[in-house]
Amino acid sequence: MTTHRRAAVLGGNRIPFARQFGPYAEASNQDMLTAALEGLVARHGLAGERLGEVVAGAVIKHSRDFNLTREAVLGSSLSPDTPAYDVQQACGTGLEAAVLVANKIALGQADSGIAGGVDSASDAPIVVPERLRRKLLRLNRAKTAAERAKAAVTIRPTDLGVQVPANTEPRTGMSMGQHMALTAERWGVTREAQDELALASHQNLAAAYDAGFFDDLMTPYLGLTRDQNLRADTTIEKLGSLRTVFGDGPGATMTAGNSTPLTDGASAVLLGSQEWAEEHGLKPLAWFVDGETAAVDYVSGDEGLLMAPAYAVPRMLARQGLTLQDFDLYEIHEAFAATVLSTMKAWEDEEFCRERLGLDAPLGSIDRDTLNVTGSSLAAGHPFAATGGRILATLAKLLHEKGSGARGLVSICAAGGQGVVAILEAA
Amino acid sequence: MARADGYTTFVSSGFGKKLATTLGLPQPVPLRRYVPGGPLVDGPVLVGGHADTPAVTALRAGLTAAGATLTEVVPDGARLGGVVVDLTAAETPADLESLRATLAPALKRLGRCARVVVVGRRPGTSGSVAQQAARRALEGVTRSVGKELRAGATANLVLVTEGSEGAALGTVLFLLSGRSAYVDGQVFRVGEGGAVDAPADAEHPLAGKVAVVTGAARGIGADIARTIARDGATVVCVDIPAAGASLADVANEVGGTALQVDVTATDAGARIAEHARTRHGGLDLVVHNAGITRDKLLANTDEDRWDSVLQVNLLSILRMNEALLAKDGLRDGGRMVLVSSIAGIAGNRGQSSYAASKAGVIGLVDGYAADRALRRRGITVNAVAPGFIETEMTAKIPFATREVGRRLNSLSQGGLPVDVAETIAYFAADAQAAVTGNVVRVCGQSLLGA
């Protein structure tokens, strides 16, 4: 099969995002992903249906969840004949999963599929220190009582302890926030600009809820009907009063208000070919036009940890023959308010565009009224792998409301100096 | 779906039965409920009446075709599954002797959860006064018999229109079957229409139909969705977004779709109609089930409480029906079933707003049933009025009040949500083309409002 056809985003579902140790504290990744799938299945009448595949993943994962997505499918109302596999690309997981499903549909290898993601910052796997782990494995290998005793006595009280996963880059030992603080300083992003972006995120998300925008994008879970992190009544003064948590000295600008909190949640997006959609009485919301991934060398300090999307977008634009201004809506994942602002500053910067991107002229600016119009991660929260699905479903619906041909850009930064971006076009 | 309350289980046991008999306590029995593939009725059906009429001829043929064993005499040593008595030819009260003569010996030979179905004519304005009296008398007899019957047996009356006797078959079959377990002492009015062909697949009378059920996430609504899906319908399950989690479970269980929409939203009807049209190709059945209670004595009821009940339970139906009864809403030959309540008939202390809304629902049925345009399109509109139904809501009623509510009916027990659902499924079937404007209580012949 070499014929290319278009893959459509047909709909989405997510559970409201909860703050760490909130209502979902006891829910596992499998529980939440299954709930997100069940809502999607119910909304689109897919009970008993065999789909081409379900692709999803989690960033923080228990070793027992080696087949997380397949297990979630088996626990859902989908046909058990639906295959599934896991992917993991840090915060890019959800969008990367959609790229994979859309590509298979475009190639004719699948007619339908679900892309999703889930993460729990509460139900985290706990790991024992490496030295203790090796000794326990040796104990487990021991065959005779004597061997077991010999192995057991090597375990010292100082070996005991637990390690909880941390939001830290293994190669730099720095947290994501610390990395971001360096980039924010490099681009001169002010505290005021960050707080304004955070405020807009909360206001836009609250307005979208009030308008019923999420009624067909969300299914309540464990008593939660809205994102728990949303502060509809926050003000620029309240945000301005928060102390800084990342960066050093008087120049520090990043607070808990303009950084995303640790969150629990899951999302899922239904994709399919036009024919499959018609057979199932579904209307394509948007076409999945293209996707691109990029990575940058943040280890040497050559580029900021979360700046890869700044490179991925121009490569994709060049391939599509589009300019940065050819979009009606932009969804730039708010890992931190400073991430969005640094990326946009880079695209407006002549030197960066020339030296780093090899362009003759800057990509230019984005109309802020078209950016994250129903809020983004600062307000909704950011269960790492679930963010891609949240953004895709939201943007597809927004574009569909705008009318055929409307174009949207998605940009998601990820740990490890990576970024995943995509283009949707209203069907 | 089905479960008996603890008392019913107790008095059905050896010791419990003895104790209840000694003390003269109510002795409810587990009701015979419909199981796909099961027989229509347990035991032979005695068919008799006053003279040979078109009605009895049509019924004999229909019942035989439905697999019932018919008899004209009370059998020795066997129990009857049901009795069907045709009084359509009764011209004067003297003719009622035929009813007594048929019923009296039969009542002594009824089996457990047997059925008595009396068939008569709708009291008209053109007949003689004696004829009017005879026809009306049937209600008194049937309701009394319902109260005399024991062991889960019921008695109901079906009134047919002259020349349309065949149209009553679906109703009689429903009343004989386990589907009508908790329907007792009711009067069904069948209007003008011909005999309807039996469904191609008797176990899936709603096959190919697209149905919408509001308030489908929980309780009675969830069982309505399950029951009509069991009968073959594709179900659009509607509930408020906040109930989305359980709504999704119900939709997936019945293989339907979930639509999160508040019925009071101004565009609710349009969104429901559009969903049914684009996803499922049309709409054949609407069940307006969504409802709330905000109980307070009227003296203590403020405007907000009053308004919210009226909005959800009554005004939303009117508003949604503008779209649902429009050209691209319900198909010709479609069905609409509303959910009223015994409170709407009898009234209930502390439920003035609820009773207003549920009595209003009966008014809607009257209004729509009289609508000539709807009749021309073959659309029927009926309502069920549940009595005491075992739900999460009634489980919260204090014990003593709950026990009284449960036992104050001819079957001495509460009904189950599925009993309400079965009656709705009955209204929904093609066979009921001539049944419109009915409000059927699913109440076990409750004493309230009777």
mmCIF file of N, CA and C in Angstrom, chain A residues 266-308:
data_model
loop_
_atom_site.group_PDB
_atom_site.id
_atom_site.type_symbol
_atom_site.label_atom_id
_atom_site.label_comp_id
_atom_site.label_asym_id
_atom_site.label_seq_id
_atom_site.Cartn_x
_atom_site.Cartn_y
_atom_site.Cartn_z
ATOM 1 N N ALA A 266 -5.669 11.574 32.296
ATOM 2 C CA ALA A 266 -5.534 10.767 31.082
ATOM 3 C C ALA A 266 -6.376 11.366 29.972
ATOM 4 N N SER A 267 -5.961 11.105 28.724
ATOM 5 C CA SER A 267 -6.718 11.596 27.571
ATOM 6 C C SER A 267 -6.631 10.583 26.439
ATOM 7 N N ALA A 268 -7.570 10.694 25.517
ATOM 8 C CA ALA A 268 -7.583 9.791 24.359
ATOM 9 C C ALA A 268 -8.233 10.506 23.185
ATOM 10 N N VAL A 269 -7.716 10.256 21.986
ATOM 11 C CA VAL A 269 -8.222 10.895 20.777
ATOM 12 C C VAL A 269 -8.536 9.814 19.754
ATOM 13 N N LEU A 270 -9.689 9.951 19.121
ATOM 14 C CA LEU A 270 -10.086 8.984 18.094
ATOM 15 C C LEU A 270 -9.702 9.505 16.718
ATOM 16 N N LEU A 271 -8.976 8.689 15.969
ATOM 17 C CA LEU A 271 -8.589 9.048 14.608
ATOM 18 C C LEU A 271 -9.111 7.991 13.640
ATOM 19 N N GLY A 272 -9.318 8.402 12.400
ATOM 20 C CA GLY A 272 -9.792 7.424 11.429
ATOM 21 C C GLY A 272 -9.741 7.981 10.020
ATOM 22 N N SER A 273 -9.898 7.107 9.067
ATOM 23 C CA SER A 273 -9.991 7.547 7.687
ATOM 24 C C SER A 273 -11.393 8.113 7.454
ATOM 25 N N GLN A 274 -11.549 8.845 6.366
ATOM 26 C CA GLN A 274 -12.853 9.425 6.070
ATOM 27 C C GLN A 274 -13.904 8.328 5.875
ATOM 28 N N GLU A 275 -13.499 7.254 5.194
ATOM 29 C CA GLU A 275 -14.445 6.159 4.940
ATOM 30 C C GLU A 275 -14.894 5.512 6.253
ATOM 31 N N TRP A 276 -13.922 5.268 7.113
ATOM 32 C CA TRP A 276 -14.253 4.628 8.393
ATOM 33 C C TRP A 276 -15.193 5.536 9.191
ATOM 34 N N ALA A 277 -14.909 6.843 9.151
ATOM 35 C CA ALA A 277 -15.747 7.794 9.873
ATOM 36 C C ALA A 277 -17.183 7.738 9.354
ATOM 37 N N GLU A 278 -17.313 7.749 8.030
ATOM 38 C CA GLU A 278 -18.655 7.738 7.444
ATOM 39 C C GLU A 278 -19.409 6.457 7.808
ATOM 40 N N GLU A 279 -18.697 5.337 7.772
ATOM 41 C CA GLU A 279 -19.340 4.070 8.126
ATOM 42 C C GLU A 279 -19.842 4.068 9.565
ATOM 43 N N HIS A 280 -19.218 4.878 10.399
ATOM 44 C CA HIS A 280 -19.597 4.904 11.809
ATOM 45 C C HIS A 280 -20.396 6.148 12.193
ATOM 46 N N GLY A 281 -20.879 6.844 11.176
ATOM 47 C CA GLY A 281 -21.714 8.015 11.445
ATOM 48 C C GLY A 281 -20.974 9.142 12.138
ATOM 49 N N LEU A 282 -19.661 9.190 11.948
ATOM 50 C CA LEU A 282 -18.862 10.222 12.612
ATOM 51 C C LEU A 282 -18.380 11.247 11.591
ATOM 52 N N LYS A 283 -18.273 12.499 12.061
ATOM 53 C CA LYS A 283 -17.845 13.575 11.183
ATOM 54 C C LYS A 283 -16.397 13.933 11.499
ATOM 55 N N PRO A 284 -15.517 13.932 10.520
ATOM 56 C CA PRO A 284 -14.156 14.393 10.810
ATOM 57 C C PRO A 284 -14.188 15.831 11.334
ATOM 58 N N LEU A 285 -13.461 16.077 12.426
ATOM 59 C CA LEU A 285 -13.365 17.439 12.943
ATOM 60 C C LEU A 285 -12.221 18.162 12.248
ATOM 61 N N ALA A 286 -11.087 17.477 12.142
ATOM 62 C CA ALA A 286 -9.910 18.097 11.530
ATOM 63 C C ALA A 286 -9.029 17.014 10.931
ATOM 64 N N TRP A 287 -8.287 17.402 9.902
ATOM 65 C CA TRP A 287 -7.310 16.466 9.300
ATOM 66 C C TRP A 287 -5.994 16.596 10.032
ATOM 67 N N PHE A 288 -5.340 15.465 10.231
ATOM 68 C CA PHE A 288 -3.995 15.490 10.803
ATOM 69 C C PHE A 288 -3.036 15.670 9.628
ATOM 70 N N VAL A 289 -2.575 16.900 9.430
ATOM 71 C CA VAL A 289 -1.847 17.240 8.207
ATOM 72 C C VAL A 289 -0.396 16.776 8.253
ATOM 73 N N ASP A 290 0.291 17.057 9.359
ATOM 74 C CA ASP A 290 1.721 16.743 9.412
ATOM 75 C C ASP A 290 2.202 16.762 10.862
ATOM 76 N N GLY A 291 3.321 16.124 11.084
ATOM 77 C CA GLY A 291 3.946 16.145 12.408
ATOM 78 C C GLY A 291 5.452 16.144 12.264
ATOM 79 N N GLU A 292 6.138 16.685 13.241
ATOM 80 C CA GLU A 292 7.603 16.754 13.184
ATOM 81 C C GLU A 292 8.147 16.672 14.604
ATOM 82 N N THR A 293 9.265 16.007 14.755
ATOM 83 C CA THR A 293 9.923 16.005 16.065
ATOM 84 C C THR A 293 11.320 16.581 15.912
ATOM 85 N N ALA A 294 11.807 17.148 16.991
ATOM 86 C CA ALA A 294 13.165 17.702 16.992
ATOM 87 C C ALA A 294 13.789 17.449 18.356
ATOM 88 N N ALA A 295 15.111 17.521 18.395
ATOM 89 C CA ALA A 295 15.815 17.420 19.668
ATOM 90 C C ALA A 295 16.985 18.392 19.654
ATOM 91 N N VAL A 296 17.361 18.886 20.832
ATOM 92 C CA VAL A 296 18.459 19.855 20.919
ATOM 93 C C VAL A 296 19.479 19.382 21.965
ATOM 94 N N ASP A 297 20.684 19.907 21.815
ATOM 95 C CA ASP A 297 21.768 19.554 22.740
ATOM 96 C C ASP A 297 21.735 20.488 23.942
ATOM 97 N N TYR A 298 20.940 20.093 24.921
ATOM 98 C CA TYR A 298 20.834 20.901 26.141
ATOM 99 C C TYR A 298 21.922 20.497 27.133
ATOM 100 N N VAL A 299 22.536 19.298 26.927
ATOM 101 C CA VAL A 299 23.498 18.788 27.911
ATOM 102 C C VAL A 299 24.734 19.682 27.964
ATOM 103 N N SER A 300 25.188 20.078 26.765
ATOM 104 C CA SER A 300 26.374 20.936 26.714
ATOM 105 C C SER A 300 26.024 22.386 27.027
ATOM 106 N N GLY A 301 24.720 22.673 27.090
ATOM 107 C CA GLY A 301 24.309 24.054 27.332
ATOM 108 C C GLY A 301 24.167 24.837 26.037
ATOM 109 N N ASP A 302 24.289 24.146 24.887
ATOM 110 C CA ASP A 302 24.188 24.813 23.596
ATOM 111 C C ASP A 302 22.790 25.386 23.380
ATOM 112 N N GLU A 303 21.776 24.699 23.891
ATOM 113 C CA GLU A 303 20.400 25.171 23.708
ATOM 114 C C GLU A 303 19.610 24.860 24.984
ATOM 115 N N GLY A 304 18.509 25.534 25.167
ATOM 116 C CA GLY A 304 17.673 25.310 26.346
ATOM 117 C C GLY A 304 16.950 23.973 26.263
ATOM 118 N N LEU A 305 16.697 23.388 27.419
ATOM 119 C CA LEU A 305 16.096 22.053 27.490
ATOM 120 C C LEU A 305 14.771 21.961 26.730
ATOM 121 N N LEU A 306 13.960 23.014 26.812
ATOM 122 C CA LEU A 306 12.593 22.922 26.274
ATOM 123 C C LEU A 306 12.424 23.693 24.961
ATOM 124 N N MET A 307 13.558 23.926 24.268
ATOM 125 C CA MET A 307 13.496 24.746 23.043
ATOM 126 C C MET A 307 13.382 23.953 21.748
ATOM 127 N N ALA A 308 13.294 22.623 21.821
ATOM 128 C CA ALA A 308 13.263 21.834 20.583
ATOM 129 C C ALA A 308 12.102 22.203 19.650
#
